[in-house]
Coordinates of C-alpha atoms in Angstrom, one line a residue:
Chain K
M17 CA -16.5 124.2 -111.0
N18 CA -16.0 120.2 -110.5
L19 CA -19.5 119.8 -108.9
A20 CA -22.1 117.0 -110.4
E21 CA -24.4 118.5 -112.5
G22 CA -27.5 117.3 -110.2
V23 CA -25.7 118.8 -107.4
Q24 CA -25.4 122.1 -109.3
L25 CA -29.1 122.0 -110.4
V26 CA -30.1 121.3 -106.7
S27 CA -28.4 124.0 -105.5
F28 CA -29.2 126.1 -108.4
A29 CA -33.3 125.5 -107.3
I30 CA -32.7 126.0 -103.8
L31 CA -30.3 129.2 -104.1
A32 CA -33.2 130.5 -106.8
V33 CA -36.3 130.1 -104.3
M34 CA -34.5 132.0 -101.8
M35 CA -33.6 134.5 -103.2
L36 CA -37.1 135.3 -105.2
G37 CA -38.6 134.6 -101.8
S38 CA -36.5 137.0 -99.8
A39 CA -36.5 140.1 -102.9
L40 CA -40.9 139.3 -102.8
G41 CA -40.1 139.6 -98.9
V42 CA -38.1 143.0 -99.3
V43 CA -40.6 144.5 -101.4
L44 CA -43.8 143.2 -99.9
L45 CA -43.4 143.1 -96.1
S46 CA -44.7 146.1 -94.4
N47 CA -41.9 146.2 -91.5
I48 CA -38.9 147.6 -92.8
V49 CA -36.4 145.8 -90.4
Y50 CA -37.7 142.7 -91.6
S51 CA -37.4 143.9 -94.8
A52 CA -33.6 144.6 -94.2
F53 CA -32.5 141.3 -92.9
L54 CA -34.1 139.6 -96.0
L55 CA -32.4 142.0 -98.2
G56 CA -28.9 140.3 -96.5
G57 CA -30.7 136.9 -97.2
V58 CA -30.8 138.4 -100.8
F59 CA -27.3 139.3 -101.0
I60 CA -26.1 135.7 -99.6
S61 CA -27.8 133.7 -102.0
I62 CA -26.9 135.8 -105.1
S63 CA -23.4 135.2 -103.8
G64 CA -24.0 131.4 -103.8
F65 CA -24.8 131.7 -107.2
Y66 CA -21.5 133.3 -108.1
L67 CA -19.8 130.3 -106.6
L68 CA -21.8 128.1 -108.9
L69 CA -21.0 130.4 -111.8
N70 CA -17.2 129.9 -111.0
A71 CA -16.9 133.3 -110.0
D72 CA -15.0 132.7 -106.1
F73 CA -13.3 136.2 -106.0
V74 CA -16.6 138.2 -106.6
A75 CA -18.7 136.0 -104.5
A76 CA -16.4 136.9 -101.4
A77 CA -16.2 140.6 -102.6
Q78 CA -20.3 140.6 -102.8
V79 CA -20.5 138.9 -99.1
L80 CA -17.9 141.4 -98.0
I81 CA -19.4 145.0 -99.6
Y82 CA -22.9 143.8 -99.8
V83 CA -23.9 141.9 -96.3
G84 CA -21.0 143.7 -94.7
A85 CA -21.1 146.9 -95.5
V86 CA -24.3 148.0 -97.5
N87 CA -26.7 146.1 -95.6
V88 CA -25.3 147.6 -92.3
L89 CA -25.7 150.8 -93.7
I90 CA -29.2 150.3 -94.6
L91 CA -30.0 149.2 -91.2
F92 CA -28.0 152.2 -89.3
A93 CA -30.3 154.3 -91.8
I94 CA -33.3 152.6 -90.7
M95 CA -32.2 152.5 -87.0
L96 CA -31.6 156.9 -87.7
V97 CA -35.3 157.2 -89.4
N98 CA -37.1 154.6 -88.2
K99 CA -40.3 156.5 -86.8
R100 CA -43.8 154.5 -86.8
E101 CA -45.9 157.2 -88.7
D102 CA -48.8 156.0 -90.5
F103 CA -48.2 157.3 -94.3
R104 CA -51.3 159.4 -95.2
R105 CA -53.5 157.9 -97.4
V106 CA -53.2 158.4 -101.2
P107 CA -56.5 158.1 -103.5
G108 CA -56.0 155.5 -106.2
R109 CA -53.1 154.2 -104.7
W110 CA -54.4 150.6 -105.5
L111 CA -54.9 151.3 -108.9
R112 CA -51.1 152.5 -109.0
Q113 CA -50.1 149.1 -107.4
I114 CA -52.1 146.9 -109.8
S115 CA -50.5 148.9 -113.1
T116 CA -47.4 148.6 -111.9
A117 CA -47.5 144.9 -111.3
V118 CA -48.8 144.7 -114.6
V119 CA -46.3 146.3 -116.1
C120 CA -43.4 144.5 -114.4
L121 CA -45.1 141.4 -115.4
G122 CA -45.1 142.4 -119.0
L123 CA -41.5 143.1 -118.5
F124 CA -40.9 140.1 -117.1
A125 CA -42.8 138.5 -120.2
L126 CA -41.3 140.5 -122.8
L127 CA -37.7 139.7 -121.3
G128 CA -38.6 136.1 -121.1
T129 CA -39.2 135.9 -124.8
M130 CA -36.0 137.7 -125.8
I131 CA -34.0 135.2 -123.5
L132 CA -36.0 132.3 -125.3
I133 CA -35.6 133.4 -129.1
T134 CA -32.3 134.5 -128.7
P135 CA -29.7 132.3 -130.2
W136 CA -27.2 132.2 -127.7
S137 CA -24.0 131.4 -129.2
L138 CA -22.7 129.0 -127.0
K139 CA -19.3 127.6 -126.7
T140 CA -20.6 123.9 -126.1
S141 CA -17.0 122.9 -124.4
S142 CA -17.3 125.5 -122.0
S143 CA -15.3 123.4 -119.4
V144 CA -12.5 125.4 -119.6
V145 CA -12.3 127.3 -116.5
V146 CA -9.6 129.8 -115.5
E147 CA -7.9 128.1 -112.3
N148 CA -7.5 131.3 -110.7
S149 CA -9.6 134.0 -111.2
V150 CA -8.2 136.2 -108.8
V151 CA -4.7 136.5 -110.6
E152 CA -6.7 136.8 -114.1
I153 CA -9.0 139.7 -112.4
G154 CA -5.8 141.4 -111.0
K155 CA -4.1 141.3 -114.7
H156 CA -7.3 143.2 -116.2
F157 CA -7.2 145.7 -113.6
F158 CA -3.7 146.7 -114.0
S159 CA -3.6 146.3 -118.0
D160 CA -7.1 147.1 -119.9
Y161 CA -8.9 148.2 -116.8
L162 CA -6.6 150.7 -115.3
L163 CA -8.2 153.8 -115.8
P164 CA -11.4 152.7 -114.9
F165 CA -10.0 151.3 -111.7
E166 CA -8.1 154.7 -110.8
L167 CA -11.4 156.3 -111.5
A168 CA -13.3 154.0 -108.8
S169 CA -11.3 154.9 -106.5
V170 CA -11.4 158.5 -106.9
L171 CA -15.4 158.0 -107.2
L172 CA -15.7 156.1 -103.6
L173 CA -13.6 159.2 -102.8
M174 CA -16.1 161.8 -103.4
A175 CA -19.1 159.4 -102.3
M176 CA -17.3 159.4 -99.2
V177 CA -16.9 163.1 -98.6
G178 CA -20.1 163.9 -100.4
A179 CA -22.2 161.3 -97.9
I180 CA -20.2 162.9 -94.9
I181 CA -21.4 166.7 -96.1
L182 CA -25.1 165.6 -96.6
A183 CA -25.7 163.9 -93.5
R184 CA -23.5 166.0 -91.5
R185 CA -25.8 168.0 -88.6
D186 CA -25.6 171.5 -89.0
L187 CA -24.6 172.8 -85.9
I188 CA -24.8 176.3 -85.1
P189 CA -22.1 177.9 -83.0
D190 CA -22.2 179.8 -80.0
S191 CA -20.8 183.0 -81.2
G192 CA -23.6 183.6 -83.7
L193 CA -26.4 183.5 -80.9
P194 CA -27.5 186.8 -79.3
G195 CA -27.6 186.6 -75.6
A196 CA -25.9 182.6 -76.1
K197 CA -23.2 183.8 -73.7
D198 CA -25.4 184.7 -70.9
S199 CA -26.6 180.9 -70.3
V200 CA -25.1 178.4 -68.5
A201 CA -22.3 177.0 -70.1
G202 CA -22.9 173.0 -69.0
T203 CA -26.5 172.9 -70.3
E204 CA -25.8 174.9 -73.6
A205 CA -24.0 172.0 -75.2
L206 CA -27.1 169.8 -74.4
M207 CA -29.6 171.9 -75.6
L208 CA -28.0 173.5 -79.2
P209 CA -30.2 173.2 -81.8
E210 CA -29.6 171.4 -84.7
R211 CA -31.5 173.4 -87.5
P212 CA -32.6 177.3 -87.8
R213 CA -35.8 176.1 -88.1
L214 CA -35.8 174.4 -84.8
L215 CA -34.2 177.6 -83.5
A216 CA -36.8 180.0 -84.4
S217 CA -39.2 177.6 -83.0
T218 CA -38.0 177.5 -79.7
G219 CA -37.3 181.1 -80.1
K220 CA -35.2 183.0 -77.6
P221 CA -36.9 181.8 -74.4
A222 CA -35.2 178.5 -75.0
Q223 CA -31.8 180.2 -75.7
N224 CA -32.3 182.7 -72.6
P225 CA -33.9 181.2 -69.6
Chain B
M20 CA -29.6 118.3 -118.4
Q21 CA -26.9 120.7 -117.4
L22 CA -26.5 124.2 -116.1
Q23 CA -27.4 126.9 -118.8
L24 CA -27.3 130.6 -119.5
E25 CA -31.3 130.7 -119.7
Y26 CA -31.6 129.8 -116.0
C27 CA -29.5 132.9 -114.9
L28 CA -31.0 135.3 -117.3
F29 CA -34.8 134.1 -116.5
L30 CA -33.9 134.2 -112.5
A31 CA -32.0 138.1 -113.1
A32 CA -34.9 139.2 -114.8
A33 CA -37.3 138.1 -112.4
L34 CA -35.2 139.9 -109.8
F35 CA -35.5 143.0 -111.9
C36 CA -39.0 142.9 -111.8
I37 CA -39.0 142.8 -108.0
G38 CA -36.9 145.4 -107.8
I39 CA -38.8 147.6 -110.4
Y40 CA -42.1 147.1 -108.7
G41 CA -40.2 147.8 -105.3
V42 CA -38.9 151.3 -106.6
I43 CA -42.2 152.2 -108.3
T44 CA -44.5 151.1 -105.4
S45 CA -42.8 151.6 -102.0
R46 CA -43.5 154.9 -100.1
N47 CA -40.7 154.3 -97.4
A48 CA -37.6 155.9 -98.7
V49 CA -35.6 153.5 -97.7
R50 CA -37.2 150.4 -99.1
V51 CA -36.8 152.3 -102.2
L52 CA -32.7 152.2 -101.9
M53 CA -33.1 148.5 -101.2
S54 CA -35.0 148.1 -104.3
I55 CA -32.2 149.7 -106.0
E56 CA -29.8 147.5 -104.6
L57 CA -32.1 144.5 -105.8
L58 CA -31.7 146.0 -109.4
L59 CA -28.1 146.5 -109.7
N60 CA -27.6 142.6 -108.1
A61 CA -29.6 141.6 -111.0
V62 CA -27.4 143.1 -113.3
N63 CA -24.8 141.6 -111.5
L64 CA -26.1 138.4 -112.1
N65 CA -26.6 138.8 -115.9
L66 CA -23.0 140.1 -116.1
M67 CA -21.6 136.9 -114.4
G68 CA -23.8 134.3 -116.3
F69 CA -22.7 135.7 -119.5
S70 CA -19.0 136.1 -118.2
N71 CA -19.1 132.2 -117.2
F72 CA -21.0 130.8 -120.3
L73 CA -19.8 133.3 -123.2
D74 CA -16.4 134.1 -122.2
P75 CA -15.0 131.4 -119.8
T76 CA -11.3 132.2 -120.1
G77 CA -11.2 135.8 -120.1
I78 CA -13.4 136.7 -117.4
K79 CA -14.4 140.4 -118.3
G80 CA -17.8 139.8 -117.0
Q81 CA -16.4 140.0 -113.1
V82 CA -14.4 142.5 -113.5
F83 CA -17.4 144.7 -114.9
A84 CA -19.1 142.8 -112.1
V85 CA -16.8 144.3 -109.3
F86 CA -16.8 148.2 -110.7
V87 CA -20.7 147.8 -110.4
I88 CA -20.4 146.4 -106.9
T89 CA -18.0 149.4 -106.2
V90 CA -20.7 152.1 -107.8
A91 CA -23.4 150.2 -106.1
A92 CA -21.3 151.0 -102.6
A93 CA -20.8 154.6 -103.7
E94 CA -24.9 155.1 -104.6
A95 CA -25.7 153.3 -101.2
A96 CA -23.8 155.6 -99.1
V97 CA -24.8 158.6 -100.8
G98 CA -28.1 157.6 -101.2
L99 CA -28.7 157.2 -97.2
A100 CA -27.1 160.4 -96.7
I101 CA -29.8 162.0 -98.8
V102 CA -32.5 159.9 -97.1
L103 CA -31.4 161.0 -93.7
S104 CA -30.8 164.8 -94.5
I105 CA -34.5 165.1 -96.1
Y106 CA -35.6 163.4 -92.9
R107 CA -34.6 166.1 -91.1
N108 CA -35.6 168.8 -93.1
R109 CA -39.4 167.4 -93.7
E110 CA -39.4 164.8 -90.4
T111 CA -40.7 162.2 -92.7
V112 CA -39.6 159.0 -95.1
D113 CA -42.7 159.4 -97.2
M114 CA -42.1 159.2 -100.5
E115 CA -45.6 161.2 -101.3
E116 CA -44.5 163.9 -99.0
F117 CA -41.3 164.9 -101.1
N118 CA -42.7 167.3 -103.2
L119 CA -41.0 170.6 -102.4
L120 CA -39.9 170.9 -106.0
K121 CA -43.4 169.4 -108.0
W122 CA -45.5 172.2 -108.5

């Protein structure tokens, strides 16, 4: 990337602060809607890092897939399950949180020392940059990574079918219910039970008013 | 003073640790899924840093990052569907209540 080094460093610092702050907000904020929107901030700043690291195609894919699809999907899931509930108090939870924080800080220290003491065999003349990264990635996809590319399409199909099957409402057909034909046909569609447990709890009088 | 590989690796390590903390300590199931997305993004940042600094001509790290993004999208769809069906069964999204298979 033909930016000056100072510009690169300053934008790296700004993106780092933005990303770490948003990530801490995702984990620590109590309102989950704020967390979802901050997750979008994390994704956008990571896309900025990709631009700094000469990966323009992956930056565009990151914005399209993560911000456009995954984040919207998470927001929809929050809207579907967002019930105000007070979680049951679990004894010893603060101990769990503190020990997890200690373990995470220890892991960060371990990774940090590993990064610092490893002699990375950097090519000093890293000014050689692929001019058109889309062409290069396309060549990789259709020559030496052809099998994973096709398997990824099969994986996406499987995920789509699996998500539909898992999230589908189990509607009970009319013919399976005894006495369903006696009730009014217009209101029957509105009070169709979703689950067998709901059917058991409402019982027969709900079906046959 | 130049943009170096170590900065990217430190940042990815920090993001990974934040993600692990979120996975373990959060009680809302949707927040656990968001933390898993943070973990996958940290890995992607590592891959991109190595691809830029160690292999700048044949950009294989970017190819791997695209595959990771694909798998992450599939994981998000299936994971949210699982959370939705658990919510329909248990009427809660509390991770402490998901103990049907525990004892």
